[in-house]
Short mmCIF file of C-alpha atoms in Angstrom, two decimals:
data_model
loop_
_atom_site.label_atom_id
_atom_site.label_comp_id
_atom_site.label_asym_id
_atom_site.label_seq_id
_atom_site.Cartn_x
_atom_site.Cartn_y
_atom_site.Cartn_z
CA MET A 16 -76.33 164.19 93.04
CA ILE A 17 -73.87 166.37 91.26
CA GLN A 18 -71.69 167.45 94.45
CA ASN A 19 -67.98 166.29 93.73
CA LYS A 20 -68.69 165.66 90.18
CA VAL A 21 -66.84 166.98 87.39
CA ALA A 22 -67.37 169.48 84.47
CA TYR A 23 -66.04 170.73 81.00
CA ILE A 24 -66.81 174.06 79.80
CA THR A 25 -65.48 175.86 77.11
CA GLY A 26 -65.65 179.14 76.49
CA GLY A 27 -65.49 179.71 80.21
CA THR A 28 -63.13 183.19 80.51
CA LYS A 29 -66.60 185.24 80.37
CA GLY A 30 -70.09 185.48 79.65
CA ILE A 31 -72.55 182.75 79.52
CA GLY A 32 -69.80 179.60 80.42
CA TYR A 33 -68.31 182.02 83.14
CA GLY A 34 -72.08 182.49 85.16
CA ILE A 35 -72.23 178.88 84.62
CA ALA A 36 -68.40 178.18 86.06
CA LYS A 37 -69.76 179.86 88.74
CA ILE A 38 -72.87 178.95 89.93
CA LEU A 39 -71.46 175.44 89.32
CA LEU A 40 -68.43 175.87 91.77
CA GLU A 41 -71.20 177.60 94.61
CA ASN A 42 -72.70 174.31 94.25
CA GLY A 43 -70.38 171.24 94.97
CA VAL A 44 -69.24 170.87 91.06
CA SER A 45 -65.42 170.86 90.01
CA VAL A 46 -64.99 173.25 87.43
CA ALA A 47 -62.63 172.68 84.36
CA PHE A 48 -62.62 175.41 81.39
CA SER A 49 -61.27 176.70 78.86
CA GLY A 50 -60.14 179.24 76.91
CA ARG A 51 -57.87 180.46 73.99
CA LYS A 52 -56.01 183.06 75.69
CA LYS A 53 -53.37 182.25 78.42
CA ASP A 54 -53.97 185.81 79.95
CA ASP A 55 -57.67 185.54 80.11
CA VAL A 56 -57.24 182.05 81.42
CA GLU A 57 -55.19 182.88 83.91
CA LYS A 58 -56.77 185.80 84.93
CA VAL A 59 -60.27 184.00 85.50
CA GLU A 60 -59.21 181.16 86.96
CA ASN A 61 -57.94 183.43 90.42
CA GLU A 62 -61.01 185.20 90.06
CA LEU A 63 -62.98 181.56 90.31
CA LYS A 64 -61.00 180.32 93.45
CA GLN A 65 -63.18 182.96 95.22
CA TYR A 66 -66.38 180.22 94.65
CA SER A 67 -64.15 177.21 95.00
CA GLN A 68 -60.28 176.08 94.67
CA ASN A 69 -61.78 173.37 93.18
CA ILE A 70 -61.19 175.00 89.32
CA LEU A 71 -59.05 174.37 86.26
CA GLY A 72 -58.84 176.63 83.64
CA LEU A 73 -57.17 175.61 80.43
CA VAL A 74 -56.50 176.86 77.04
CA SER A 75 -57.64 175.31 73.78
CA ASP A 76 -59.11 176.15 70.66
CA VAL A 77 -62.07 174.22 70.55
CA LYS A 78 -61.17 174.48 66.32
CA ARG A 79 -58.42 171.78 67.04
CA LEU A 80 -59.01 168.14 68.35
CA GLU A 81 -55.82 167.54 69.61
CA ASN A 82 -56.92 170.64 72.12
CA GLU A 83 -59.62 169.56 72.90
CA SER A 84 -58.06 166.20 73.63
CA ASP A 85 -54.79 167.59 76.06
CA ALA A 86 -57.83 169.83 77.40
CA VAL A 87 -59.59 166.50 78.88
CA LYS A 88 -56.52 164.47 79.54
CA ASN A 89 -55.26 167.12 81.95
CA ILE A 90 -58.70 167.27 83.38
CA ILE A 91 -58.92 163.43 84.28
CA LYS A 92 -55.21 164.24 85.85
CA LYS A 93 -56.39 166.81 88.13
CA PHE A 94 -59.48 165.98 88.67
CA GLY A 95 -59.52 161.76 87.97
CA ARG A 96 -63.00 162.13 86.57
CA LEU A 97 -65.06 163.84 83.62
CA ASP A 98 -68.95 164.25 84.40
CA PHE A 99 -70.46 167.31 82.30
CA VAL A 100 -69.45 168.61 79.31
CA ILE A 101 -70.70 172.10 78.44
CA ALA A 102 -70.04 173.16 75.44
CA ASN A 103 -70.64 176.63 75.01
CA ALA A 104 -67.16 178.10 73.28
CA GLY A 105 -68.68 180.94 70.22
CA LEU A 106 -68.00 183.69 67.65
CA GLY A 107 -70.70 185.65 65.96
CA ILE A 108 -70.23 187.81 62.65
CA PHE A 109 -73.44 189.49 61.55
CA LYS A 110 -72.70 190.35 57.60
CA PRO A 111 -74.60 190.08 54.15
CA VAL A 112 -74.27 186.80 53.01
CA ASP A 113 -72.84 188.60 50.04
CA GLU A 114 -70.24 190.57 52.17
CA LEU A 115 -69.39 187.58 54.75
CA SER A 116 -66.23 186.32 53.49
CA SER A 117 -65.10 182.91 53.75
CA GLU A 118 -62.75 183.22 56.21
CA GLU A 119 -65.22 184.08 58.15
CA TRP A 120 -68.10 182.12 57.40
CA ASN A 121 -65.19 179.02 58.31
CA ASP A 122 -64.70 180.52 61.00
CA MET A 123 -68.27 180.27 62.97
CA ILE A 124 -69.29 177.34 61.39
CA GLU A 125 -64.98 175.81 62.78
CA THR A 126 -65.97 177.57 66.43
CA ASN A 127 -69.72 177.43 67.13
CA LEU A 128 -69.86 173.84 65.40
CA THR A 129 -67.18 171.85 64.00
CA GLY A 130 -65.30 172.67 67.82
CA VAL A 131 -68.67 170.92 69.25
CA PHE A 132 -68.20 167.60 67.73
CA HIS A 133 -64.07 168.30 69.41
CA THR A 134 -65.72 168.73 72.82
CA LEU A 135 -67.63 165.71 72.24
CA LYS A 136 -65.15 163.70 70.41
CA ALA A 137 -62.31 164.39 72.30
CA SER A 138 -64.87 164.38 76.26
CA ILE A 139 -66.90 161.32 74.85
CA GLU A 140 -65.27 157.39 76.16
CA GLU A 141 -64.61 159.60 80.07
CA VAL A 142 -68.60 160.34 80.11
CA LYS A 143 -69.21 156.92 79.27
CA LYS A 144 -68.12 156.06 82.35
CA THR A 145 -69.34 158.24 84.96
CA GLU A 146 -72.91 158.22 82.31
CA GLY A 147 -72.36 161.48 82.41
CA TYR A 148 -74.16 164.67 80.29
CA TYR A 149 -73.50 166.75 77.52
CA ILE A 150 -75.17 170.01 76.94
CA THR A 151 -74.27 172.50 74.04
CA ILE A 152 -75.44 175.74 73.74
CA SER A 153 -76.94 176.93 70.85
CA SER A 154 -79.75 180.09 70.54
CA LEU A 155 -82.79 181.11 69.66
CA ALA A 156 -81.08 181.71 65.97
CA GLY A 157 -81.07 178.02 65.58
CA ALA A 158 -84.37 177.57 65.16
CA ASN A 159 -85.66 181.12 63.73
CA PHE A 160 -83.30 183.55 60.74
CA PHE A 161 -82.52 186.44 60.18
CA GLU A 162 -80.76 189.31 58.79
CA ASN A 163 -77.21 189.41 58.07
CA GLY A 164 -77.27 185.92 60.10
CA THR A 165 -76.44 182.99 57.17
CA GLY A 166 -73.36 181.75 59.02
CA TYR A 167 -74.51 182.49 61.94
CA ASN A 168 -77.71 181.10 61.60
CA ALA A 169 -76.03 178.14 59.58
CA SER A 170 -73.75 177.50 63.02
CA LYS A 171 -76.60 177.32 65.69
CA PHE A 172 -79.05 175.13 63.54
CA GLY A 173 -76.15 172.59 62.98
CA VAL A 174 -75.77 172.57 66.52
CA VAL A 175 -79.61 171.69 67.52
CA GLY A 176 -79.47 169.17 64.78
CA PHE A 177 -76.17 167.67 65.86
CA THR A 178 -76.91 167.24 69.97
CA GLN A 179 -80.35 166.14 68.65
CA ALA A 180 -78.87 163.27 66.78
CA ALA A 181 -75.75 162.62 69.48
CA MET A 182 -78.61 162.12 72.29
CA ILE A 183 -80.30 159.39 70.03
CA ASP A 184 -76.58 157.79 69.34
CA LEU A 185 -75.55 158.52 73.08
CA ARG A 186 -78.75 157.10 75.26
CA LYS A 187 -78.15 153.66 75.12
CA TYR A 188 -74.94 154.49 77.04
CA ASN A 189 -76.98 156.11 80.25
CA ILE A 190 -75.64 159.48 78.67
CA LYS A 191 -77.75 162.41 78.44
CA SER A 192 -77.53 165.33 75.85
CA THR A 193 -79.96 168.53 75.88
CA VAL A 194 -79.20 171.53 74.10
CA ILE A 195 -80.18 175.45 75.47
CA MET A 196 -80.86 177.99 72.54
CA PRO A 197 -80.94 181.41 74.62
CA GLY A 198 -81.91 184.38 73.36
CA SER A 199 -80.19 187.81 74.45
CA VAL A 200 -77.64 187.38 77.08
CA ALA A 201 -76.36 190.23 78.64
CA THR A 202 -72.46 189.26 78.22
CA ASN A 203 -69.87 190.36 76.02
CA PHE A 204 -70.68 188.96 72.32
CA ASN A 205 -70.75 191.17 69.55
CA GLY A 206 -69.33 193.84 71.22
CA ASN A 207 -72.09 194.39 73.28
CA ILE A 208 -70.26 196.00 76.94
CA PRO A 209 -72.92 195.15 79.36
CA SER A 210 -74.63 197.87 81.56
CA GLU A 211 -78.18 198.53 82.94
CA LYS A 212 -79.38 199.20 79.32
CA ASP A 213 -78.68 195.25 79.25
CA SER A 214 -81.16 194.30 82.61
CA TRP A 215 -83.86 192.82 81.10
CA LYS A 216 -82.22 189.82 79.48
CA ILE A 217 -80.72 186.59 80.33
CA GLN A 218 -78.04 186.92 82.83
CA PRO A 219 -75.11 185.16 82.70
CA ASP A 220 -75.84 183.87 86.14
CA ASP A 221 -79.16 182.98 84.95
CA MET A 222 -77.68 180.68 82.44
CA GLY A 223 -75.65 179.29 85.27
CA ASN A 224 -78.92 178.00 86.98
CA LEU A 225 -80.57 176.82 83.79
CA VAL A 226 -77.53 174.45 83.65
CA LEU A 227 -77.94 173.43 87.41
CA ASP A 228 -80.75 172.48 87.65
CA ILE A 229 -80.57 170.61 84.65
CA LEU A 230 -78.48 168.85 86.04
CA LYS A 231 -80.03 167.93 88.91
CA MET A 232 -83.34 166.91 87.34
CA ASN A 233 -84.53 163.04 88.30
CA PRO A 234 -82.19 160.81 85.76
CA ARG A 235 -85.47 159.26 84.36
CA VAL A 236 -86.30 162.65 82.70
CA LEU A 237 -84.62 164.18 79.60
CA PRO A 238 -85.34 168.29 78.91
CA SER A 239 -83.81 167.89 75.45
CA LYS A 240 -83.76 170.96 73.46
CA ILE A 241 -84.82 174.38 75.97
CA GLU A 242 -85.51 177.37 73.96
CA PHE A 243 -84.30 179.99 76.74
CA ARG A 244 -85.47 183.86 76.85
CA ALA A 245 -86.57 187.37 78.35
CA THR A 246 -89.66 187.77 79.57
CA LYS A 247 -90.11 190.49 78.15
CA PRO A 248 -86.91 191.57 74.88
CA ASN A 249 -86.26 195.22 75.41
CA ALA A 250 -88.37 196.13 78.87
#
């Protein structure tokens, strides 16, 4: 069902995006991924070749629609199609609202929320052709607010609402849309360096396997919103 399909993952140079890319490559999906830094993209592209040669690294900043449009053009040039789009790129800046600068606010909103729109806007005509799948990575912070989280909460609440509304707009084209809301994930997010202390958390491969399971589901079913959390927080 998914072999020989093509996926595009934003923010794929580390963490959740890397984990998704790895699992999809291991299961016969051709993968394009993007990152903002050329050196990081080239390094990860070479690493991921151990799982499959059907890999394409792209330099793109999701804040720029033209970057995402160019990325999609390069995907079609190499693979000829685009079936699955996973909008994962994101960042978090955690400060009290009175200390959060407008630049920090805009960086989060433009990356986490507007970037998701740009990825969809750039890819949608190709995904219509394949009657494909659009997956966004939000967060449990998209349903649960917390101290120092105004900008991050706003962006992730927005991703949930955006994806749910897009799901209704796009299903007439036989395109499926799912928003995933993970809790704590063992990644480099917010300056964390993954180690044994993070073993209780969701792992990047867990996220990859969840995406794989979603893509392999019978077309008649649609898990439109998924909360995904560690079994025993801080175990």
